[in-house]
Each structure stands twice: as C-alpha cells, then as structure tokens.
Amino acid sequence: MPSGLIALLDDVAGIAKLAATSLDDVAAAAGRAGTKAAGVVIDDAAVTPKYVMGLTPDRELPIIWKIAKGSLRNKLLFLLPAALLLSAFAPWLLPPLLMLGGAFLCFEAVEKLLEAIQGGHDVAEEAVETHNSVELENQKVSSAIRTDFILSGEIMAIALGTVAAEPVWEQALILVVVAILITAGVYGVVGLIVKMDDIGLHLAKKQGAGTQALGRALVKAMPVLMAILSVVGTAAMLWVGGGLIVHGLHEFHLDLIPGAIHHVAEGAAQAIPAIGGLLDWLVNAIGGAIVGLVIGGIVVGALHLFKKH
C-alpha cells in the first residue's frame, strides 16, 4: 500500500508538472499570437476613439464599455468557434484567408491615406447634426462593433495561424486568452485616451503650478496623440497586411518577393551585428509595408474602376 500510494502521488506530481508546463506553453503561445496581431491591435486602438466623438463626456466610458462587451462577444461567441472549426476541418484554408484579410487591411490603410491626402468630411459633426443623443449613441455603438468584428477576425486569424500546430484544446485556450487580454488592453487604452483631456482639465484646476502645467499639457497633447495614433495605426495596417501576404506567398512557394525581402533583411543584419535583430525586423516591416501599399493601391484602384462601371 505505501509503495502504491507513493506511486500514485508520483503520478499526480507528474500530471501537475505536465499541466503547469502546458499552461506555460499556452501563456507563451498567447504572447506570440498577441505580438503577431499587434498591428491590428494598434489600429483598433487608433480607430475606436472616433466613435465617442460628438458625445457628452459622461457617456464616453459607458459607450466604450458597450463596445468592449460587443468586441468580446464577437471574439468568443462567433470568431472563436469559427477559427476552431477551420483549424479542425479545413486548415488549408487558413493561408489564403489570412492573405485575403491582409489585402483588406492594405485596402483600409490606402483608403485612409487617400482620405488624409484629399481631406474628408467630419463624420462626427454630421452625425451630431442629424441624430438625437440616443440615436447617435446606438448608431456609434453598432458601427464600432461592426468595425471591431472585422478587426477581431483579423486578430483571431493571425493568432490561429501562430498556434495552428498546437492541439485543439490548446488552440482554444490560447485564443480565449488572446481575445480577453487584447480586448481588455485595447479598450482600457481607448478609455484612457478619450478621458485624457478631461483628466487634464481636472488637473489644470488643482492647486500647484506643476499640477496645472501637467493638466494643460495633457489637454494640448490630446490632438497630437490622436494624430500619432492615426499614423501609427495606418502604418501598422500596411506592415501587418503586407506581411500576411508575403508570408502567404512563401507558404505557396512563390518566393520571389519573400526571398528578396529576406535577403535584404539578412544583409542588413549582418552588416551591423550589434543591432542585427532590430534591422532584420525593420527591413521585414518596411518590405511588408511596401507590398501592402502596392496591394492596397491595386484593390482601391480596382474598386474605384468597378464603381465607375
């Protein structure tokens, strides 16, 4: 009996170690998947604040909470089951779907660039003029959740592509972790961004020259931060979208473009070994962005030509 008990305890300890290792693997894989999806996450954080423009300050955080709940629902109830079914029954579809998603991101980025160059109308101001507060709030929430569905789909597809070789149960856990952490991270940051000017105004009214100066700086920094987020979000879409297309071309053994980017990145890394890793990433990111710009331009041109006919 003692020897049997010792053997049982040993087995339990072994299972516990295995479980701990598996959880570590899940955490590490979730981290890798989240990093891969960083470009889409940045764009998500850059896009979402516009949905609270035109609303009173007291409604900003409740609106963001509604959008965050809709985002999590998108990921867990719709996109997660679809991703697992895809992984189980049609994994061969993942590369072309990722390439299509990448093309969509490139299209969105080029559309943003064209809008910035040509100058767009103020959607928030127009909405305020044509809707009452309840209608405006519902419209903005619905619009944000629809946009989030597309961006969340990209995030989940990228995450799935990163962990496609793992067992199904690990894929499910990783995707749940990614969905929860990214949603919390994105909408937490968005909440801070949209309340930054209110925080600044509050500090500006406090006693103390330093506190007041900080408050005024936060208020003045708000439009600059929004502009930077817009630029970074667009660049991230080009980099991630183009990178997905380049990776897809490599998966289909069409290595002319992927091989050229890899060759230049490798050469740059070898030229300055001290910052080789950074240069390798930078060249790959720039190469992906250039591919994204070309693909996005082709898609935009084709769509505009189709609309004329």
mmCIF file of C-alpha atoms in Angstrom:
data_model
loop_
_atom_site.group_PDB
_atom_site.id
_atom_site.type_symbol
_atom_site.label_atom_id
_atom_site.label_comp_id
_atom_site.label_asym_id
_atom_site.label_seq_id
_atom_site.Cartn_x
_atom_site.Cartn_y
_atom_site.Cartn_z
ATOM 1 C CA MET A 1 0.000 0.000 0.000
ATOM 2 C CA PRO A 2 2.707 2.557 0.886
ATOM 3 C CA SER A 3 4.548 1.864 -2.366
ATOM 4 C CA GLY A 4 1.239 2.107 -4.270
ATOM 5 C CA LEU A 5 0.455 5.423 -2.550
ATOM 6 C CA ILE A 6 3.920 6.759 -3.352
ATOM 7 C CA ALA A 7 3.479 5.714 -6.994
ATOM 8 C CA LEU A 8 0.078 7.422 -7.102
ATOM 9 C CA LEU A 9 1.485 10.621 -5.594
ATOM 10 C CA ASP A 10 4.341 10.483 -8.080
ATOM 11 C CA ASP A 11 1.845 10.191 -10.936
ATOM 12 C CA VAL A 12 -0.169 13.106 -9.559
ATOM 13 C CA ALA A 13 3.001 15.201 -9.287
ATOM 14 C CA GLY A 14 3.879 14.276 -12.863
ATOM 15 C CA ILE A 15 0.416 15.308 -14.067
ATOM 16 C CA ALA A 16 0.681 18.583 -12.132
ATOM 17 C CA LYS A 17 4.057 19.301 -13.725
ATOM 18 C CA LEU A 18 2.636 18.497 -17.154
ATOM 19 C CA ALA A 19 -0.337 20.786 -16.517
ATOM 20 C CA ALA A 20 1.964 23.583 -15.351
ATOM 21 C CA THR A 21 4.147 23.133 -18.420
ATOM 22 C CA SER A 22 1.077 23.161 -20.664
ATOM 23 C CA LEU A 23 -0.175 26.384 -19.056
ATOM 24 C CA ASP A 24 3.264 27.934 -19.528
ATOM 25 C CA ASP A 25 3.133 26.863 -23.177
ATOM 26 C CA VAL A 26 -0.337 28.381 -23.529
ATOM 27 C CA ALA A 27 0.838 31.653 -21.982
ATOM 28 C CA ALA A 28 3.918 31.771 -24.207
ATOM 29 C CA ALA A 29 1.919 30.935 -27.327
ATOM 30 C CA ALA A 30 -0.714 33.518 -26.428
ATOM 31 C CA GLY A 31 2.055 36.083 -26.091
ATOM 32 C CA ARG A 32 3.444 35.168 -29.522
ATOM 33 C CA ALA A 33 -0.017 35.286 -31.060
ATOM 34 C CA GLY A 34 -0.758 38.651 -29.476
ATOM 35 C CA THR A 35 2.545 40.051 -30.743
ATOM 36 C CA LYS A 36 1.771 38.850 -34.270
ATOM 37 C CA ALA A 37 -1.578 40.640 -34.105
ATOM 38 C CA ALA A 38 -0.015 43.842 -32.749
ATOM 39 C CA GLY A 39 -0.554 45.817 -35.940
ATOM 40 C CA VAL A 40 -4.283 45.170 -35.966
ATOM 41 C CA VAL A 41 -4.468 45.890 -32.230
ATOM 42 C CA ILE A 42 -2.764 49.269 -32.734
ATOM 43 C CA ASP A 43 -5.204 50.116 -35.494
ATOM 44 C CA ASP A 44 -8.129 49.009 -33.308
ATOM 45 C CA ALA A 45 -6.938 51.366 -30.563
ATOM 46 C CA ALA A 46 -6.475 54.147 -33.130
ATOM 47 C CA VAL A 47 -9.895 53.692 -34.744
ATOM 48 C CA THR A 48 -12.141 53.279 -31.689
ATOM 49 C CA PRO A 49 -11.842 56.777 -30.081
ATOM 50 C CA LYS A 50 -13.632 58.368 -33.059
ATOM 51 C CA TYR A 51 -16.831 56.562 -32.010
ATOM 52 C CA VAL A 52 -17.186 58.694 -28.884
ATOM 53 C CA MET A 53 -16.615 61.989 -30.692
ATOM 54 C CA GLY A 54 -19.692 64.196 -30.532
ATOM 55 C CA LEU A 55 -20.975 62.627 -27.312
ATOM 56 C CA THR A 56 -21.098 64.214 -23.869
ATOM 57 C CA PRO A 57 -18.154 63.337 -21.565
ATOM 58 C CA ASP A 58 -20.362 61.418 -19.118
ATOM 59 C CA ARG A 59 -21.344 58.969 -21.905
ATOM 60 C CA GLU A 60 -17.823 58.270 -23.203
ATOM 61 C CA LEU A 61 -16.842 55.452 -20.823
ATOM 62 C CA PRO A 62 -20.289 53.747 -20.920
ATOM 63 C CA ILE A 63 -20.076 53.756 -24.734
ATOM 64 C CA ILE A 64 -16.594 52.238 -24.652
ATOM 65 C CA TRP A 65 -17.844 49.597 -22.194
ATOM 66 C CA LYS A 66 -20.677 48.695 -24.574
ATOM 67 C CA ILE A 67 -18.238 48.428 -27.493
ATOM 68 C CA ALA A 68 -15.810 46.333 -25.398
ATOM 69 C CA LYS A 69 -18.596 43.879 -24.480
ATOM 70 C CA GLY A 70 -19.604 43.670 -28.143
ATOM 71 C CA SER A 71 -15.977 43.074 -29.109
ATOM 72 C CA LEU A 72 -15.594 40.233 -26.604
ATOM 73 C CA ARG A 73 -18.874 38.728 -27.805
ATOM 74 C CA ASN A 74 -17.613 38.908 -31.389
ATOM 75 C CA LYS A 75 -14.431 37.077 -30.471
ATOM 76 C CA LEU A 76 -15.740 34.401 -28.096
ATOM 77 C CA LEU A 77 -19.193 33.560 -29.499
ATOM 78 C CA PHE A 78 -18.607 33.877 -33.231
ATOM 79 C CA LEU A 79 -14.950 34.073 -34.239
ATOM 80 C CA LEU A 80 -13.503 31.532 -31.775
ATOM 81 C CA PRO A 81 -15.807 28.635 -32.826
ATOM 82 C CA ALA A 82 -15.279 29.544 -36.497
ATOM 83 C CA ALA A 83 -11.498 29.543 -36.002
ATOM 84 C CA LEU A 84 -11.521 26.143 -34.255
ATOM 85 C CA LEU A 85 -13.758 24.614 -36.948
ATOM 86 C CA LEU A 86 -11.430 25.968 -39.594
ATOM 87 C CA SER A 87 -8.407 24.555 -37.803
ATOM 88 C CA ALA A 88 -10.047 21.134 -37.358
ATOM 89 C CA PHE A 89 -11.653 20.611 -40.773
ATOM 90 C CA ALA A 90 -10.044 22.971 -43.282
ATOM 91 C CA PRO A 91 -6.604 24.121 -42.082
ATOM 92 C CA TRP A 92 -5.534 24.531 -45.723
ATOM 93 C CA LEU A 93 -7.926 27.500 -45.923
ATOM 94 C CA LEU A 94 -6.003 29.498 -43.307
ATOM 95 C CA PRO A 95 -3.166 30.857 -45.531
ATOM 96 C CA PRO A 96 -5.484 32.155 -48.293
ATOM 97 C CA LEU A 97 -7.894 33.584 -45.704
ATOM 98 C CA LEU A 98 -5.020 35.356 -43.971
ATOM 99 C CA MET A 99 -3.871 36.708 -47.338
ATOM 100 C CA LEU A 100 -7.403 37.981 -48.061
ATOM 101 C CA GLY A 101 -7.511 39.564 -44.618
ATOM 102 C CA GLY A 102 -4.105 41.106 -45.268
ATOM 103 C CA ALA A 103 -5.363 42.531 -48.571
ATOM 104 C CA PHE A 104 -8.342 44.034 -46.718
ATOM 105 C CA LEU A 105 -6.031 45.686 -44.174
ATOM 106 C CA CYS A 106 -3.916 47.085 -47.022
ATOM 107 C CA PHE A 107 -7.058 48.398 -48.721
ATOM 108 C CA GLU A 108 -8.205 50.086 -45.498
ATOM 109 C CA ALA A 109 -4.769 51.662 -44.999
ATOM 110 C CA VAL A 110 -4.602 53.052 -48.553
ATOM 111 C CA GLU A 111 -8.170 54.375 -48.214
ATOM 112 C CA LYS A 112 -7.090 56.188 -45.043
ATOM 113 C CA LEU A 113 -4.059 57.632 -46.826
ATOM 114 C CA LEU A 114 -6.201 58.866 -49.726
ATOM 115 C CA GLU A 115 -8.727 60.372 -47.315
ATOM 116 C CA ALA A 116 -5.929 62.161 -45.460
ATOM 117 C CA ILE A 117 -4.495 63.499 -48.723
ATOM 118 C CA GLN A 118 -7.841 64.549 -50.197
ATOM 119 C CA GLY A 119 -9.389 65.700 -46.928
ATOM 120 C CA GLY A 120 -12.553 64.018 -45.583
ATOM 121 C CA HIS A 121 -15.755 65.390 -44.098
ATOM 122 C CA ASP A 122 -16.338 65.444 -40.365
ATOM 123 C CA VAL A 123 -18.420 62.333 -39.747
ATOM 124 C CA ALA A 124 -18.857 63.094 -36.035
ATOM 125 C CA GLU A 125 -20.143 66.627 -36.686
ATOM 126 C CA GLU A 126 -22.518 65.372 -39.368
ATOM 127 C CA ALA A 127 -23.855 62.679 -37.018
ATOM 128 C CA VAL A 128 -24.483 65.201 -34.243
ATOM 129 C CA GLU A 129 -26.481 67.386 -36.626
ATOM 130 C CA THR A 130 -28.724 64.565 -37.887
ATOM 131 C CA HIS A 131 -29.371 62.414 -34.784
ATOM 132 C CA ASN A 132 -30.550 62.850 -31.218
ATOM 133 C CA SER A 133 -28.315 61.619 -28.385
ATOM 134 C CA VAL A 134 -29.890 58.159 -28.044
ATOM 135 C CA GLU A 135 -29.891 57.521 -31.804
ATOM 136 C CA LEU A 136 -26.334 58.817 -32.104
ATOM 137 C CA GLU A 137 -25.150 56.597 -29.249
ATOM 138 C CA ASN A 138 -26.821 53.472 -30.660
ATOM 139 C CA GLN A 139 -25.528 54.220 -34.146
ATOM 140 C CA LYS A 140 -21.972 54.686 -32.926
ATOM 141 C CA VAL A 141 -22.032 51.507 -30.818
ATOM 142 C CA SER A 142 -23.407 49.440 -33.722
ATOM 143 C CA SER A 143 -20.901 50.909 -36.159
ATOM 144 C CA ALA A 144 -17.999 50.337 -33.771
ATOM 145 C CA ILE A 145 -18.987 46.713 -33.112
ATOM 146 C CA ARG A 146 -19.265 46.027 -36.865
ATOM 147 C CA THR A 147 -15.819 47.511 -37.445
ATOM 148 C CA ASP A 148 -14.475 45.606 -34.456
ATOM 149 C CA PHE A 149 -15.822 42.337 -35.915
ATOM 150 C CA ILE A 150 -13.558 42.763 -38.949
ATOM 151 C CA LEU A 151 -10.520 43.753 -36.882
ATOM 152 C CA SER A 152 -11.209 40.996 -34.330
ATOM 153 C CA GLY A 153 -11.486 38.497 -37.169
ATOM 154 C CA GLU A 154 -8.010 39.517 -38.292
ATOM 155 C CA ILE A 155 -6.660 39.240 -34.744
ATOM 156 C CA MET A 156 -8.117 35.765 -34.232
ATOM 157 C CA ALA A 157 -6.971 34.575 -37.680
ATOM 158 C CA ILE A 158 -3.428 35.817 -37.061
ATOM 159 C CA ALA A 159 -3.429 34.218 -33.605
ATOM 160 C CA LEU A 160 -4.728 30.942 -35.050
ATOM 161 C CA GLY A 161 -2.045 30.982 -37.724
ATOM 162 C CA THR A 162 0.576 31.332 -34.979
ATOM 163 C CA VAL A 163 -0.688 28.317 -32.983
ATOM 164 C CA ALA A 164 -2.137 26.132 -35.763
ATOM 165 C CA ALA A 165 0.294 23.308 -34.944
ATOM 166 C CA GLU A 166 -0.866 23.060 -31.310
ATOM 167 C CA PRO A 167 -3.552 20.592 -30.076
ATOM 168 C CA VAL A 168 -7.117 21.849 -30.451
ATOM 169 C CA TRP A 169 -7.657 22.334 -26.699
ATOM 170 C CA GLU A 170 -4.502 24.488 -26.527
ATOM 171 C CA GLN A 171 -5.642 26.469 -29.551
ATOM 172 C CA ALA A 172 -8.963 27.141 -27.809
ATOM 173 C CA LEU A 173 -7.275 28.245 -24.563
ATOM 174 C CA ILE A 174 -4.769 30.433 -26.396
ATOM 175 C CA LEU A 175 -7.469 32.114 -28.470
ATOM 176 C CA VAL A 176 -9.573 32.750 -25.347
ATOM 177 C CA VAL A 177 -6.546 34.284 -23.581
ATOM 178 C CA VAL A 178 -5.718 36.407 -26.627
ATOM 179 C CA ALA A 179 -9.350 37.523 -27.004
ATOM 180 C CA ILE A 180 -9.713 38.580 -23.346
ATOM 181 C CA LEU A 181 -6.309 40.236 -22.958
ATOM 182 C CA ILE A 182 -6.425 42.105 -26.257
ATOM 183 C CA THR A 183 -9.985 43.325 -25.655
ATOM 184 C CA ALA A 184 -9.110 44.489 -22.140
ATOM 185 C CA GLY A 185 -5.876 46.084 -23.333
ATOM 186 C CA VAL A 186 -7.351 47.862 -26.347
ATOM 187 C CA TYR A 187 -10.431 49.268 -24.632
ATOM 188 C CA GLY A 188 -8.540 50.102 -21.461
ATOM 189 C CA VAL A 189 -6.118 52.191 -23.524
ATOM 190 C CA VAL A 190 -9.012 53.705 -25.503
ATOM 191 C CA GLY A 191 -10.716 54.671 -22.239
ATOM 192 C CA LEU A 192 -7.573 56.479 -21.075
ATOM 193 C CA ILE A 193 -7.187 58.210 -24.430
ATOM 194 C CA VAL A 194 -10.729 59.583 -24.614
ATOM 195 C CA LYS A 195 -10.643 60.775 -20.984
ATOM 196 C CA MET A 196 -7.159 62.279 -21.233
ATOM 197 C CA ASP A 197 -8.469 65.768 -21.948
ATOM 198 C CA ASP A 198 -10.952 65.522 -19.044
ATOM 199 C CA ILE A 199 -8.141 64.376 -16.744
ATOM 200 C CA GLY A 200 -6.064 67.292 -17.995
ATOM 201 C CA LEU A 201 -8.846 69.809 -17.354
ATOM 202 C CA HIS A 202 -9.326 68.391 -13.841
ATOM 203 C CA LEU A 203 -5.609 68.699 -13.062
ATOM 204 C CA ALA A 204 -5.456 72.208 -14.547
ATOM 205 C CA LYS A 205 -7.993 73.368 -11.905
ATOM 206 C CA LYS A 206 -5.978 71.939 -8.992
ATOM 207 C CA GLN A 207 -3.627 73.946 -6.819
ATOM 208 C CA GLY A 208 0.049 73.818 -7.614
ATOM 209 C CA ALA A 209 1.833 75.163 -10.674
ATOM 210 C CA GLY A 210 3.276 71.748 -11.562
ATOM 211 C CA THR A 211 -0.118 70.000 -11.446
ATOM 212 C CA GLN A 212 -1.746 72.750 -13.507
ATOM 213 C CA ALA A 213 1.070 72.635 -16.068
ATOM 214 C CA LEU A 214 0.663 68.857 -16.369
ATOM 215 C CA GLY A 215 -3.093 69.269 -16.865
ATOM 216 C CA ARG A 216 -2.633 71.856 -19.627
ATOM 217 C CA ALA A 217 -0.018 69.647 -21.282
ATOM 218 C CA LEU A 218 -2.421 66.688 -21.331
ATOM 219 C CA VAL A 219 -5.147 68.803 -22.954
ATOM 220 C CA LYS A 220 -2.744 70.132 -25.592
ATOM 221 C CA ALA A 221 -1.301 66.655 -26.197
ATOM 222 C CA MET A 222 -4.692 65.081 -26.971
ATOM 223 C CA PRO A 223 -4.962 66.131 -30.658
ATOM 224 C CA VAL A 224 -1.274 65.338 -31.196
ATOM 225 C CA LEU A 225 -1.721 61.870 -29.684
ATOM 226 C CA MET A 226 -4.765 61.217 -31.877
ATOM 227 C CA ALA A 227 -2.812 62.246 -34.970
ATOM 228 C CA ILE A 228 0.115 59.995 -33.990
ATOM 229 C CA LEU A 229 -2.239 57.082 -33.324
ATOM 230 C CA SER A 230 -3.808 57.548 -36.738
ATOM 231 C CA VAL A 231 -0.401 57.487 -38.474
ATOM 232 C CA VAL A 232 0.860 54.531 -36.433
ATOM 233 C CA GLY A 233 -2.395 52.640 -36.998
ATOM 234 C CA THR A 234 -2.214 53.139 -40.776
ATOM 235 C CA ALA A 235 1.463 52.137 -40.878
ATOM 236 C CA ALA A 236 0.696 49.072 -38.760
ATOM 237 C CA MET A 237 -2.094 48.028 -41.123
ATOM 238 C CA LEU A 238 0.259 48.242 -44.113
ATOM 239 C CA TRP A 239 3.008 46.370 -42.272
ATOM 240 C CA VAL A 240 0.757 43.612 -40.937
ATOM 241 C CA GLY A 241 -1.380 43.307 -44.084
ATOM 242 C CA GLY A 242 1.632 43.242 -46.378
ATOM 243 C CA GLY A 243 3.409 40.843 -44.027
ATOM 244 C CA LEU A 244 0.458 38.420 -44.172
ATOM 245 C CA ILE A 245 0.568 38.489 -47.968
ATOM 246 C CA VAL A 246 4.346 37.967 -48.036
ATOM 247 C CA HIS A 247 4.036 35.053 -45.607
ATOM 248 C CA GLY A 248 1.216 33.571 -47.698
ATOM 249 C CA LEU A 249 3.316 33.789 -50.852
ATOM 250 C CA HIS A 250 6.063 31.893 -49.027
ATOM 251 C CA GLU A 251 3.530 29.245 -47.912
ATOM 252 C CA PHE A 252 2.589 28.711 -51.576
ATOM 253 C CA HIS A 253 6.291 28.532 -52.555
ATOM 254 C CA LEU A 254 6.119 31.800 -54.503
ATOM 255 C CA ASP A 255 9.353 33.049 -53.007
ATOM 256 C CA LEU A 256 10.440 35.855 -55.344
ATOM 257 C CA ILE A 257 9.188 38.701 -53.105
ATOM 258 C CA PRO A 258 9.578 36.925 -49.730
ATOM 259 C CA GLY A 259 13.065 35.792 -50.745
ATOM 260 C CA ALA A 260 14.100 39.305 -51.788
ATOM 261 C CA ILE A 261 12.898 40.829 -48.517
ATOM 262 C CA HIS A 262 14.592 38.079 -46.509
ATOM 263 C CA HIS A 263 17.854 38.577 -48.443
ATOM 264 C CA VAL A 264 17.900 42.337 -47.805
ATOM 265 C CA ALA A 265 16.984 41.842 -44.126
ATOM 266 C CA GLU A 266 19.713 39.245 -43.679
ATOM 267 C CA GLY A 267 22.269 41.512 -45.370
ATOM 268 C CA ALA A 268 21.331 44.470 -43.165
ATOM 269 C CA ALA A 269 21.557 42.349 -40.016
ATOM 270 C CA GLN A 270 24.983 41.016 -40.973
ATOM 271 C CA ALA A 271 26.252 44.495 -41.862
ATOM 272 C CA ILE A 272 25.664 45.801 -38.310
ATOM 273 C CA PRO A 273 25.582 42.764 -35.989
ATOM 274 C CA ALA A 274 25.185 44.890 -32.844
ATOM 275 C CA ILE A 275 21.641 45.804 -33.887
ATOM 276 C CA GLY A 276 21.140 42.904 -36.284
ATOM 277 C CA GLY A 277 17.838 41.770 -34.772
ATOM 278 C CA LEU A 278 16.358 45.264 -34.936
ATOM 279 C CA LEU A 279 17.489 45.783 -38.533
ATOM 280 C CA ASP A 280 16.126 42.390 -39.564
ATOM 281 C CA TRP A 281 12.702 43.270 -38.107
ATOM 282 C CA LEU A 282 12.779 46.791 -39.554
ATOM 283 C CA VAL A 283 13.595 45.646 -43.093
ATOM 284 C CA ASN A 284 10.902 42.961 -42.953
ATOM 285 C CA ALA A 285 8.382 45.537 -41.652
ATOM 286 C CA ILE A 286 9.291 48.048 -44.367
ATOM 287 C CA GLY A 287 9.212 45.318 -47.025
ATOM 288 C CA GLY A 288 5.780 44.205 -45.825
ATOM 289 C CA ALA A 289 4.550 47.816 -45.791
ATOM 290 C CA ILE A 290 5.733 48.384 -49.371
ATOM 291 C CA VAL A 291 3.961 45.205 -50.507
ATOM 292 C CA GLY A 292 0.898 46.350 -48.544
ATOM 293 C CA LEU A 293 0.948 49.757 -50.217
ATOM 294 C CA VAL A 294 1.097 48.166 -53.671
ATOM 295 C CA ILE A 295 -1.646 45.600 -52.938
ATOM 296 C CA GLY A 296 -3.841 48.198 -51.228
ATOM 297 C CA GLY A 297 -3.398 50.559 -54.181
ATOM 298 C CA ILE A 298 -4.387 47.816 -56.634
ATOM 299 C CA VAL A 299 -7.510 46.929 -54.607
ATOM 300 C CA VAL A 300 -8.551 50.579 -54.229
ATOM 301 C CA GLY A 301 -7.971 51.242 -57.929
ATOM 302 C CA ALA A 302 -9.939 48.148 -58.945
ATOM 303 C CA LEU A 303 -12.867 49.053 -56.666
ATOM 304 C CA HIS A 304 -12.996 52.645 -57.899
ATOM 305 C CA LEU A 305 -12.891 51.410 -61.505
ATOM 306 C CA PHE A 306 -15.706 48.955 -60.763
ATOM 307 C CA LYS A 307 -17.840 51.726 -59.225
ATOM 308 C CA LYS A 308 -17.492 53.808 -62.394
ATOM 309 C CA HIS A 309 -18.969 50.954 -64.420
#
